[in-house]
Short mmCIF file of C-alpha atoms in Angstrom, two decimals:
data_model
loop_
_atom_site.label_atom_id
_atom_site.label_comp_id
_atom_site.label_asym_id
_atom_site.label_seq_id
_atom_site.Cartn_x
_atom_site.Cartn_y
_atom_site.Cartn_z
CA MET A 1 -0.27 0.04 -0.12
CA LYS A 2 1.13 3.55 -0.34
CA ARG A 3 2.08 3.92 3.23
CA LEU A 4 4.47 7.40 3.99
CA LEU A 5 7.89 5.67 3.61
CA LEU A 6 7.44 4.03 6.53
CA LEU A 7 11.02 4.92 8.04
CA LEU A 8 11.45 6.02 11.58
CA LEU A 9 14.56 4.42 12.47
CA SER A 10 16.48 7.96 12.25
CA LEU A 11 15.06 9.52 14.62
CA GLN A 12 14.80 7.20 16.97
CA VAL A 13 17.18 7.65 19.84
CA LEU A 14 18.43 3.55 20.66
CA ALA A 15 19.62 2.23 23.75
CA ALA A 16 22.56 1.87 24.05
CA CYS A 17 24.54 -1.48 25.92
CA ASN A 18 26.95 -0.69 29.17
CA LYS A 19 30.05 -2.20 27.26
CA VAL A 20 29.39 1.14 24.86
CA LEU A 21 28.55 3.73 27.24
CA ASP A 22 31.70 4.91 27.04
CA LYS A 23 31.61 5.84 23.38
CA LYS A 24 29.48 7.80 20.92
CA PRO A 25 27.03 6.16 19.41
CA THR A 26 27.60 5.36 15.80
CA ASP A 27 23.34 4.21 15.37
CA PHE A 28 22.28 7.44 16.40
CA VAL A 29 21.47 10.64 14.34
CA GLU A 30 21.65 14.36 15.80
CA PRO A 31 19.06 16.22 15.42
CA GLY A 32 20.98 19.07 14.78
CA ASN A 33 22.01 17.13 11.42
CA TYR A 34 19.55 15.96 10.20
CA TYR A 35 16.44 18.01 8.65
CA ASN A 36 19.01 19.32 5.96
CA SER A 37 16.75 18.60 2.85
CA GLU A 38 13.50 17.88 1.62
CA SER A 39 13.70 14.55 1.47
CA GLU A 40 14.83 14.69 4.83
CA LEU A 41 11.55 16.49 5.71
CA ASN A 42 9.48 13.75 4.73
CA LEU A 43 11.19 11.14 5.98
CA ALA A 44 10.47 12.79 9.70
CA LEU A 45 7.07 13.45 8.27
CA ALA A 46 6.67 9.59 7.80
CA ALA A 47 7.68 8.82 10.72
CA THR A 48 5.42 10.84 12.22
CA TYR A 49 2.07 9.25 9.92
CA ASP A 50 3.95 6.28 11.26
CA VAL A 51 2.27 5.63 14.83
CA LEU A 52 -1.24 5.86 13.73
CA GLY A 53 -0.79 2.53 12.53
CA ASN A 54 1.20 1.07 15.71
CA GLU A 55 -0.38 -1.86 17.80
CA TYR A 56 -1.49 0.66 20.61
CA LEU A 57 -4.26 3.25 18.04
CA TYR A 58 -4.90 1.87 14.26
CA CYS A 59 -3.57 -1.38 14.13
CA SER A 60 -5.96 -2.76 17.15
CA SER A 61 -6.26 -1.02 20.28
CA LEU A 62 -8.71 2.53 19.57
CA TRP A 63 -11.43 -0.35 17.79
CA TYR A 64 -10.65 -3.60 19.50
CA GLN A 65 -9.07 -3.97 22.71
CA LEU A 66 -10.34 -0.53 24.20
CA GLY A 67 -13.29 0.58 21.51
CA ILE A 68 -15.12 -3.13 21.44
CA CYS A 69 -17.64 -3.33 23.72
CA THR A 70 -20.18 -0.68 23.36
CA ASP A 71 -24.10 -1.33 22.23
CA GLU A 72 -22.69 -2.05 18.69
CA ALA A 73 -20.73 -5.75 19.44
CA PHE A 74 -18.72 -7.37 22.46
CA TYR A 75 -15.56 -9.48 22.75
CA ALA A 76 -16.19 -13.26 22.88
CA TYR A 77 -13.89 -16.13 23.98
CA SER A 78 -14.20 -19.27 24.39
CA SER A 79 -12.24 -19.28 27.56
CA ASN A 80 -13.02 -17.98 31.28
CA SER A 81 -10.35 -16.11 31.33
CA TYR A 82 -11.61 -12.03 31.24
CA SER A 83 -8.50 -10.51 32.12
CA ALA A 84 -8.71 -7.94 29.15
CA PRO A 85 -9.25 -4.07 28.17
CA MET A 86 -12.27 -5.93 26.01
CA PHE A 87 -13.76 -6.74 29.30
CA TYR A 88 -13.32 -3.54 31.04
CA GLN A 89 -11.28 -5.60 32.60
CA TYR A 90 -7.88 -3.52 33.22
CA ASP A 91 -5.84 -0.94 36.10
CA TYR A 92 -3.31 1.57 35.05
CA THR A 93 -0.80 -1.10 34.63
CA ASN A 94 -2.87 -2.53 31.76
CA VAL A 95 -0.04 -2.63 28.46
CA TYR A 96 -3.22 -1.39 26.01
CA ILE A 97 -3.47 1.55 28.57
CA MET A 98 0.02 2.29 28.83
CA GLY A 99 0.29 1.56 24.88
CA LEU A 100 -1.55 4.54 24.07
CA TRP A 101 -0.05 7.46 26.11
CA GLN A 102 3.14 5.98 25.51
CA GLN A 103 2.39 5.97 21.11
CA SER A 104 0.58 9.13 21.28
CA TYR A 105 3.36 11.13 23.31
CA ILE A 106 5.99 9.48 20.48
CA GLY A 107 3.85 10.73 17.38
CA ILE A 108 3.56 14.24 19.62
CA GLU A 109 7.41 13.62 20.15
CA ARG A 110 8.17 13.96 16.59
CA ALA A 111 6.12 15.72 15.19
CA ASN A 112 8.03 18.68 17.38
CA LEU A 113 11.12 18.07 16.04
CA LEU A 114 10.04 18.00 12.83
CA ILE A 115 8.47 21.87 13.19
CA ALA A 116 11.21 22.77 15.18
CA ASN A 117 13.39 21.68 12.11
CA ILE A 118 11.26 23.03 9.47
CA ASN A 119 13.11 26.22 8.12
CA LYS A 120 16.77 24.30 7.85
CA ALA A 121 16.23 22.67 4.60
CA LYS A 122 16.70 25.03 0.82
CA MET A 123 13.40 24.08 -1.18
CA ASP A 124 10.57 25.53 -1.99
CA GLU A 125 8.11 27.40 0.55
CA GLY A 126 4.92 25.55 -0.56
CA LYS A 127 5.98 22.31 -0.19
CA ARG A 128 7.89 23.37 3.12
CA GLN A 129 4.30 24.64 4.55
CA ALA A 130 2.47 21.39 3.48
CA ILE A 131 4.73 19.59 5.61
CA LEU A 132 4.74 21.97 8.89
CA GLY A 133 0.56 21.40 8.14
CA GLU A 134 0.77 17.92 8.39
CA ALA A 135 3.36 17.76 11.31
CA LEU A 136 0.86 20.53 13.30
CA PHE A 137 -2.24 19.03 12.46
CA LEU A 138 -0.93 15.22 13.52
CA ARG A 139 0.75 16.55 16.60
CA ALA A 140 -2.81 17.81 17.63
CA PHE A 141 -4.39 14.65 16.23
CA TYR A 142 -2.57 12.88 18.74
CA HIS A 143 -3.26 15.19 21.64
CA PHE A 144 -6.42 14.54 20.69
CA LEU A 145 -6.59 11.21 21.20
CA LEU A 146 -5.04 11.54 24.83
CA VAL A 147 -7.83 14.23 26.14
CA SER A 148 -10.56 12.23 24.69
CA ASN A 149 -9.01 9.33 26.52
CA TYR A 150 -7.48 10.46 29.56
CA GLY A 151 -9.01 13.79 30.42
CA ASN A 152 -6.44 16.02 31.69
CA VAL A 153 -3.05 15.23 29.99
CA PRO A 154 0.38 17.44 29.53
CA LEU A 155 0.43 19.36 26.76
CA LYS A 156 3.51 19.18 24.73
CA LEU A 157 4.23 21.83 22.34
CA THR A 158 8.38 21.82 22.34
CA PRO A 159 11.06 19.37 21.65
CA SER A 160 11.97 17.50 25.23
CA ALA A 161 15.35 18.68 25.69
CA ASP A 162 16.11 16.94 28.42
CA VAL A 163 15.59 13.27 30.02
CA ASN A 164 15.55 14.39 33.12
CA SER A 165 12.78 16.60 32.90
CA VAL A 166 9.79 14.72 33.61
CA ASN A 167 7.65 16.61 35.84
CA VAL A 168 4.95 17.88 33.59
CA PRO A 169 1.70 18.80 34.82
CA ALA A 170 -0.97 17.79 33.26
CA THR A 171 -3.19 20.60 31.40
CA PRO A 172 -6.86 21.23 31.81
CA ALA A 173 -8.80 19.60 29.01
CA LYS A 174 -10.43 22.68 28.02
CA GLU A 175 -7.05 23.85 27.30
CA VAL A 176 -5.78 21.01 24.99
CA TYR A 177 -8.88 20.94 23.16
CA GLU A 178 -8.40 24.76 22.52
CA LYS A 179 -4.50 24.17 21.42
CA ILE A 180 -5.22 21.15 19.17
CA LEU A 181 -8.39 23.93 17.26
CA ALA A 182 -5.76 26.17 17.17
CA ASP A 183 -3.10 24.38 15.42
CA MET A 184 -5.48 22.22 13.20
CA LYS A 185 -6.86 25.69 12.19
CA GLU A 186 -3.63 26.85 10.94
CA ALA A 187 -2.25 23.64 9.11
CA GLU A 188 -6.11 23.15 7.46
CA GLY A 189 -4.61 26.51 5.26
CA LYS A 190 -1.28 24.90 4.77
CA VAL A 191 -1.76 21.45 3.51
CA ARG A 192 -2.72 19.97 0.04
CA THR A 193 -6.09 19.00 -1.45
CA ILE A 194 -6.60 15.48 -1.60
CA THR A 195 -7.17 15.95 -5.17
CA ASP A 196 -3.97 17.03 -5.70
CA ILE A 197 -2.30 14.76 -3.08
CA GLY A 198 -4.00 11.16 -4.74
CA ASN A 199 -4.59 9.55 -2.03
CA SER A 200 -6.00 9.28 1.77
CA SER A 201 -3.05 7.92 3.67
CA ARG A 202 -1.82 11.84 3.79
CA VAL A 203 -4.14 14.47 5.36
CA SER A 204 -5.11 16.43 3.34
CA ARG A 205 -7.44 19.94 3.62
CA THR A 206 -10.92 18.31 3.67
CA ALA A 207 -9.73 15.95 6.77
CA ILE A 208 -9.03 18.20 8.71
CA GLN A 209 -11.70 20.12 8.26
CA GLY A 210 -13.70 17.01 8.89
CA ILE A 211 -11.49 16.14 12.02
CA ILE A 212 -12.06 19.44 13.26
CA ALA A 213 -15.72 19.07 13.66
CA ARG A 214 -15.30 15.56 15.20
CA VAL A 215 -13.38 17.09 17.86
CA CYS A 216 -15.61 20.17 18.35
CA LEU A 217 -18.55 18.04 18.63
CA ASN A 218 -16.46 16.22 20.96
CA MET A 219 -15.94 19.48 23.00
CA ALA A 220 -19.67 20.25 22.84
CA GLY A 221 -20.23 17.06 25.14
CA TYR A 222 -19.32 15.51 27.75
CA PRO A 223 -17.11 16.39 29.75
CA ILE A 224 -16.31 20.05 28.36
CA LEU A 225 -20.01 20.63 27.94
CA ASP A 226 -19.22 23.70 25.63
CA GLN A 227 -22.32 24.26 23.28
CA SER A 228 -20.69 26.68 21.24
CA LYS A 229 -18.98 24.30 19.44
CA TYR A 230 -21.68 22.99 18.01
CA ALA A 231 -21.57 26.01 15.19
CA GLU A 232 -18.04 25.30 14.59
CA ALA A 233 -18.66 21.90 13.85
CA LEU A 234 -21.33 22.50 11.83
CA HIS A 235 -19.03 25.37 9.79
CA TRP A 236 -16.25 23.00 9.31
CA THR A 237 -18.49 20.17 7.69
CA GLN A 238 -20.06 22.84 5.54
CA GLU A 239 -16.59 23.53 4.57
CA VAL A 240 -16.38 19.93 3.34
CA MET A 241 -19.54 20.25 1.63
CA LYS A 242 -18.41 23.07 -0.60
CA SER A 243 -14.96 21.37 -1.61
CA ASN A 244 -17.13 18.96 -3.92
CA GLU A 245 -14.22 16.65 -2.78
CA HIS A 246 -16.23 14.32 -2.03
CA ALA A 247 -19.60 12.44 -2.11
CA LEU A 248 -21.09 9.24 -1.38
CA ARG A 249 -20.27 6.15 -3.68
CA THR A 250 -24.23 4.58 -5.11
CA THR A 251 -22.51 2.41 -7.77
CA TYR A 252 -19.10 1.10 -8.37
CA GLY A 253 -18.67 0.56 -12.09
CA ALA A 254 -19.78 -3.40 -12.41
CA THR A 255 -19.65 -5.26 -8.95
CA THR A 256 -22.26 -7.01 -8.16
CA ASN A 257 -21.61 -5.75 -4.09
CA SER A 258 -23.44 -2.93 -2.84
CA ALA A 259 -21.59 0.55 -2.86
CA TYR A 260 -21.65 0.17 0.56
CA SER A 261 -20.08 -2.87 0.88
CA GLN A 262 -17.22 -1.84 -1.87
CA ILE A 263 -15.94 0.84 0.86
CA PHE A 264 -14.51 -1.98 2.41
CA ILE A 265 -13.70 -4.33 -0.04
CA ASN A 266 -11.01 -1.49 -1.09
CA GLN A 267 -9.96 -1.16 1.70
CA SER A 268 -8.77 -4.45 2.08
CA GLN A 269 -7.41 -4.68 -2.09
CA ASP A 270 -5.52 -1.56 -1.50
CA ILE A 271 -7.75 0.75 -3.49
CA TYR A 272 -8.43 4.18 -2.76
CA ASP A 273 -11.48 5.98 -3.45
CA THR A 274 -10.97 9.30 -2.61
CA LYS A 275 -14.47 10.40 -2.41
CA GLU A 276 -15.68 7.90 0.30
CA CYS A 277 -12.34 8.04 2.52
CA ILE A 278 -11.06 10.99 3.47
CA TRP A 279 -8.67 9.82 5.60
CA GLU A 280 -6.98 6.38 6.27
CA ALA A 281 -4.72 4.63 8.81
CA ASP A 282 -2.53 2.95 5.87
CA PHE A 283 -1.35 -0.56 6.31
CA ASN A 284 1.19 -2.50 4.50
CA THR A 285 1.67 -6.35 3.79
CA ASN A 286 3.49 -7.64 0.45
CA GLY A 287 5.50 -10.46 -0.49
CA ASN A 288 9.00 -8.06 0.44
CA ASN A 289 7.23 -7.15 4.17
CA THR A 290 8.92 -8.88 6.61
CA SER A 291 7.72 -6.28 9.32
CA TYR A 292 5.12 -7.60 11.25
CA TRP A 293 4.25 -4.79 12.76
CA GLU A 294 3.66 -3.07 9.64
CA MET A 295 0.73 -4.67 9.12
CA GLY A 296 -3.09 -4.01 10.67
CA LYS A 297 -5.58 -6.42 12.04
CA LEU A 298 -8.87 -5.08 10.70
CA GLY A 299 -10.61 -7.86 9.35
CA THR A 300 -8.84 -10.57 11.54
CA MET A 301 -10.84 -10.86 14.40
CA ASN A 302 -14.22 -11.70 12.81
CA LEU A 303 -15.59 -14.29 10.92
CA GLY A 304 -13.57 -16.72 12.43
CA CYS A 305 -12.02 -19.32 10.24
CA ASN A 306 -8.76 -21.66 10.27
CA ASN A 307 -8.41 -21.61 6.46
CA PHE A 308 -5.61 -19.87 3.45
CA ASP A 309 -8.25 -18.74 1.33
CA THR A 310 -10.69 -17.47 2.85
CA GLY A 311 -8.13 -15.77 5.37
CA PHE A 312 -7.30 -16.67 8.93
CA ALA A 313 -9.58 -15.15 11.59
CA GLY A 314 -10.87 -15.19 15.03
CA GLY A 315 -14.12 -14.79 15.94
CA ASN A 316 -14.29 -12.71 18.47
CA ILE A 317 -16.33 -9.95 17.88
CA LYS A 318 -20.21 -10.73 18.08
CA THR A 319 -22.61 -7.92 17.36
CA THR A 320 -25.62 -6.92 19.37
CA ILE A 321 -29.29 -7.68 18.83
CA LYS A 322 -29.77 -4.03 19.29
CA LEU A 323 -27.28 -3.06 16.60
CA TYR A 324 -29.39 -5.97 14.85
CA ASN A 325 -32.63 -4.74 15.46
CA LEU A 326 -31.73 -0.92 14.07
CA TYR A 327 -31.29 -1.84 11.07
CA GLY A 328 -34.86 -1.62 8.59
CA ALA A 329 -36.34 -3.61 6.26
CA GLY A 330 -34.17 -3.24 2.72
CA ASP A 331 -31.38 -2.19 4.81
CA LEU A 332 -28.35 -3.13 2.70
CA ARG A 333 -25.85 -2.67 5.52
CA ARG A 334 -27.67 -4.81 8.27
CA ASP A 335 -26.33 -8.34 5.89
CA TRP A 336 -22.95 -7.08 5.13
CA VAL A 337 -21.94 -5.56 8.41
CA ILE A 338 -23.55 -8.20 10.44
CA ALA A 339 -23.05 -11.13 8.48
CA PRO A 340 -25.65 -13.54 8.26
CA PHE A 341 -23.77 -17.00 7.56
CA TYR A 342 -20.78 -18.69 9.68
CA PHE A 343 -17.86 -21.16 8.56
CA SER A 344 -18.86 -23.90 9.79
CA SER A 345 -15.86 -26.17 8.38
CA SER A 346 -12.79 -25.24 6.93
CA SER A 347 -9.86 -27.18 5.13
CA ALA A 348 -6.69 -25.90 3.62
CA THR A 349 -8.16 -24.45 0.43
CA THR A 350 -11.69 -24.24 1.07
CA ALA A 351 -14.23 -22.84 3.77
CA VAL A 352 -17.70 -24.31 4.21
CA ARG A 353 -20.39 -21.09 4.75
CA THR A 354 -23.59 -21.66 7.04
CA ASN A 355 -25.99 -19.46 7.56
CA TYR A 356 -27.19 -18.64 10.68
CA THR A 357 -31.40 -19.48 11.59
CA ALA A 358 -34.01 -16.90 12.43
CA SER A 359 -33.69 -16.88 16.18
CA ASN A 360 -30.02 -16.62 16.45
CA ILE A 361 -28.86 -13.22 16.10
CA ILE A 362 -27.24 -12.51 19.55
CA GLY A 363 -24.18 -14.48 17.84
CA ARG A 364 -23.85 -13.58 15.01
CA GLU A 365 -19.77 -11.97 13.88
CA ALA A 366 -19.06 -8.62 12.45
CA GLY A 367 -18.38 -8.74 9.12
CA LYS A 368 -17.57 -5.25 7.79
CA TRP A 369 -14.12 -6.00 6.28
CA ARG A 370 -13.67 -9.64 5.04
CA ARG A 371 -10.67 -11.48 4.71
CA TYR A 372 -12.01 -13.44 1.66
CA TYR A 373 -11.68 -10.07 -0.56
CA GLU A 374 -7.98 -9.83 0.47
CA LEU A 375 -6.30 -10.58 -2.51
CA SER A 376 -4.40 -13.94 -2.72
CA SER A 377 -1.32 -13.00 -3.74
CA PRO A 378 0.88 -12.53 -1.87
CA PRO A 379 -0.37 -15.34 0.82
CA LYS A 380 -2.17 -14.22 3.13
CA GLN A 381 -1.16 -14.27 6.75
CA GLN A 382 -2.32 -15.51 10.36
CA TYR A 383 -4.00 -12.63 11.94
CA VAL A 384 -2.21 -9.95 10.17
CA ASN A 385 -3.01 -8.07 6.95
CA GLY A 386 -3.06 -4.69 4.68
CA THR A 387 -6.49 -3.62 5.21
CA ASN A 388 -6.39 0.26 5.85
CA PHE A 389 -8.41 1.20 8.80
CA PRO A 390 -10.96 4.48 8.01
CA ILE A 391 -10.39 7.10 10.17
CA LEU A 392 -12.93 9.37 8.49
CA ARG A 393 -15.23 9.00 5.82
CA PHE A 394 -17.53 10.73 3.96
CA ALA A 395 -20.69 9.57 5.45
CA ASP A 396 -19.17 10.04 9.01
CA VAL A 397 -19.45 14.34 7.86
CA LEU A 398 -22.55 14.30 6.58
CA LEU A 399 -24.08 12.58 10.23
CA MET A 400 -21.66 15.35 11.32
CA LEU A 401 -23.13 18.13 9.92
CA ALA A 402 -26.41 16.70 10.60
CA GLU A 403 -26.19 16.38 14.28
CA ALA A 404 -24.47 19.54 14.84
CA ASP A 405 -27.40 21.68 12.44
CA ASN A 406 -30.10 20.09 14.84
CA GLU A 407 -28.09 21.57 17.86
CA VAL A 408 -27.57 24.83 16.32
CA ASN A 409 -30.98 25.47 15.08
CA ASN A 410 -33.44 23.46 17.76
CA GLY A 411 -34.27 21.34 15.51
CA PRO A 412 -33.09 20.07 11.92
CA THR A 413 -33.29 22.30 8.82
CA ALA A 414 -33.91 20.94 5.26
CA ALA A 415 -29.55 21.06 4.92
CA ALA A 416 -29.72 18.51 7.88
CA TYR A 417 -32.58 16.09 6.64
CA ASP A 418 -30.81 16.00 3.37
CA ALA A 419 -27.40 15.16 5.12
CA ILE A 420 -28.82 11.94 6.88
CA ASN A 421 -31.30 11.34 4.05
CA GLN A 422 -28.53 11.09 1.32
CA VAL A 423 -26.66 8.12 4.00
CA ARG A 424 -29.80 6.36 4.61
CA ARG A 425 -30.87 6.25 0.43
CA ARG A 426 -27.14 4.65 -0.46
CA ALA A 427 -28.12 2.16 2.48
CA TYR A 428 -31.39 0.86 0.52
CA GLY A 429 -29.66 1.00 -2.81
CA LEU A 430 -31.80 4.04 -4.33
CA PRO A 431 -30.26 7.35 -5.93
CA LEU A 432 -28.98 9.98 -3.26
CA ALA A 433 -31.58 12.67 -4.80
CA ASP A 434 -34.52 11.29 -4.70
CA VAL A 435 -37.09 11.46 -2.23
CA SER A 436 -37.95 7.99 -0.50
CA ALA A 437 -40.68 6.83 1.50
CA VAL A 438 -38.41 3.84 2.39
CA ALA A 439 -35.28 5.26 2.94
CA ASP A 440 -36.27 8.87 4.33
CA LEU A 441 -36.54 9.90 7.99
CA PRO A 442 -40.17 11.16 8.87
CA ALA A 443 -40.68 15.00 8.24
CA SER A 444 -41.22 17.18 11.50
CA LEU A 445 -39.24 15.84 13.96
CA SER A 446 -38.27 17.39 16.97
CA LYS A 447 -34.85 17.95 17.90
CA ASP A 448 -34.54 14.79 20.29
CA GLN A 449 -36.70 13.07 18.15
CA PHE A 450 -33.65 14.25 15.33
CA LYS A 451 -30.73 13.21 18.21
CA GLN A 452 -32.29 10.17 18.34
CA ALA A 453 -32.09 9.10 14.61
CA ILE A 454 -28.38 10.80 14.58
CA MET A 455 -27.50 8.27 17.14
CA ASP A 456 -28.98 5.33 15.26
CA GLU A 457 -27.91 6.15 12.48
CA ARG A 458 -24.53 6.93 13.53
CA ALA A 459 -24.72 2.96 14.65
CA ARG A 460 -25.99 1.53 11.71
CA GLU A 461 -23.43 3.85 9.17
CA LEU A 462 -20.50 3.87 11.51
CA CYS A 463 -20.21 0.56 13.31
CA PHE A 464 -16.72 -1.02 14.26
CA GLU A 465 -15.02 1.87 13.11
CA GLY A 466 -13.78 2.78 16.58
CA LEU A 467 -15.76 5.62 16.91
CA ARG A 468 -19.16 4.64 19.18
CA LYS A 469 -17.50 4.39 22.78
CA SER A 470 -16.79 8.15 22.18
CA ASP A 471 -20.25 8.78 20.79
CA LEU A 472 -22.03 7.49 23.92
CA ILE A 473 -19.49 9.22 26.31
CA ARG A 474 -19.96 12.97 24.42
CA TRP A 475 -23.64 12.09 23.99
CA GLY A 476 -23.87 11.55 28.42
CA VAL A 477 -25.36 8.01 27.51
CA PHE A 478 -22.50 5.77 28.11
CA THR A 479 -23.45 4.22 31.49
CA GLN A 480 -27.24 4.38 30.77
CA VAL A 481 -26.51 1.74 27.27
CA MET A 482 -24.24 -0.04 29.06
CA SER A 483 -26.42 -0.88 31.61
CA ALA A 484 -29.05 -1.64 29.20
CA MET A 485 -26.98 -3.98 27.21
CA VAL A 486 -26.57 -6.10 30.44
CA THR A 487 -30.57 -6.93 30.30
CA GLU A 488 -30.40 -7.12 26.85
CA ILE A 489 -27.89 -9.97 27.09
CA ASN A 490 -29.52 -11.79 29.92
CA ASN A 491 -32.65 -11.73 28.57
CA SER A 492 -31.25 -13.00 24.87
CA ASN A 493 -31.30 -16.90 23.76
CA ALA A 494 -27.96 -17.33 24.78
CA SER A 495 -26.67 -19.91 26.82
CA ALA A 496 -26.66 -19.61 30.09
CA THR A 497 -22.86 -19.66 30.59
CA ASN A 498 -22.33 -17.07 27.80
CA LYS A 499 -24.45 -14.85 29.32
CA SER A 500 -22.44 -14.57 31.80
CA ARG A 501 -19.28 -14.63 30.22
CA TRP A 502 -20.63 -11.96 28.02
CA ILE A 503 -22.27 -9.22 29.87
CA THR A 504 -19.11 -8.92 32.19
CA GLY A 505 -17.85 -5.85 29.92
CA TYR A 506 -21.08 -3.94 30.36
CA PHE A 507 -21.58 -5.07 33.74
CA THR A 508 -18.14 -3.59 34.58
CA ALA A 509 -18.92 -0.40 33.07
CA ALA A 510 -22.16 0.56 34.03
CA SER A 511 -20.78 0.06 37.99
CA SER A 512 -18.70 2.72 37.79
CA PRO A 513 -18.20 6.45 36.05
CA ARG A 514 -14.32 5.68 35.96
CA TYR A 515 -14.52 4.24 33.34
CA LEU A 516 -15.53 6.97 31.36
CA LEU A 517 -11.97 7.75 31.29
CA LEU A 518 -8.97 5.45 30.78
CA PRO A 519 -6.43 5.99 34.05
CA VAL A 520 -3.27 7.37 33.68
CA PRO A 521 -0.58 4.73 33.41
CA SER A 522 1.41 3.51 36.31
CA LEU A 523 4.18 4.39 34.38
CA GLU A 524 3.81 7.64 33.92
CA ILE A 525 2.45 7.71 37.50
CA ASN A 526 5.80 6.39 38.49
CA VAL A 527 8.40 8.77 36.75
CA ASN A 528 6.38 11.96 36.16
CA LYS A 529 5.21 13.23 39.95
CA ALA A 530 3.64 16.48 38.65
CA LEU A 531 1.04 14.13 37.19
CA THR A 532 -2.24 12.96 39.51
CA GLN A 533 -4.76 9.47 38.74
CA ASN A 534 -8.10 10.27 37.06
CA PRO A 535 -10.99 9.67 39.93
CA GLY A 536 -11.84 6.14 40.19
CA TRP A 537 -8.35 4.95 39.78
#
């Protein structure tokens, strides 16, 4: 895939062995001797992007370990071991709690080094400003991942000058958010358009506009509750619309798949569609790639099968009855995101599909990304692949526009209805511009009714894309929803063993408000004496 020259070695400090502590290291590049050419700036930028694909970010953690247990899906594992983030069984010593924190600050440090040295190289000024814009945005985005997950965090805006200066206090979350917005807004005027870039692995102007809208919606909701940010979110989604760079696809040439399912097939086949997918975390697998950590895992934890042709995968992501029932009759998305079959047996080269019975809903597996669509050459590898992760899709922008419009105008305007109905019409396989009695929302919905419609539509359209937990938290309904899931599972026709296993995460998350934030990792608390632990941890 068009990964951004995944080179991060030049800027990493490598640990030296004791026997050579008195020698000058030969495998370390001093920052003062780097950033001297356009090529070196681009390599430094590639290193900054590279963190997105880390195990603790979009390779796995943000949508799986730390994001799977919501009203969309839950983690189903056959053993009796529940010591996993997917069951909300973690504390401040957990490796995934530490990993997200640590890797985000690694990304921030790389961005800070690049920003601090941006003017050293002799090069075209427009290209320099584009690199600066991407670095500013990525620094802000990594801060966004931190503040939205941990709350108050240290705001890091300069490169580390002294490894002994570790006592850095946390900045109040609202101040971190405001700096995030300032950096993103500055970056938006510097970067290139997605048409100019030609793919969605680099940050474009509309990608920044859409992510600014996401940041604003987070600020408008819990815990910041700055409702003035709804108007800003509306503005930035409108900017995406004005660009005319993006649109929902309703057809994909001669394909027999639905336009919706084709989005995710494309991501598994190294096909960029910049109309649909505005920004993706890019992963790489090819015959020459021997780096396990350059591969992703999207699609390898559902539709379990031990088969070369289909693709080795574990069937651990089970969908909820609630999600299944949210889809109306004729909604083409349901039987794509929730697989209507399972692999009942397999051999080395073939797999047998068996359809679920009508009463078996809660046991079904997520199917948004399906390994059997991956290209068979190079050979598929076990539990890793090159499927890109969609950080921002155009459908998300439309739904954010509708949500912000509803809040700003104390009820939905025609623009809000048009935005959400485009998403719904495509879901039913209908032309986007045609009024539909089947797909369109009822007219004259109240503000609260329309908000509920948005909440449900985001689940239908964006499930398994790592957004649901943060949505539920900002809407202020996380604990309520998690509690309702305990009741749903207990009232289902699942076995008694599965009921007790599957409610573990929901029961835990509903039992305490501390799960609205992740704990500050133990290593940080132990080293940085200026930090305090989050409530309840």
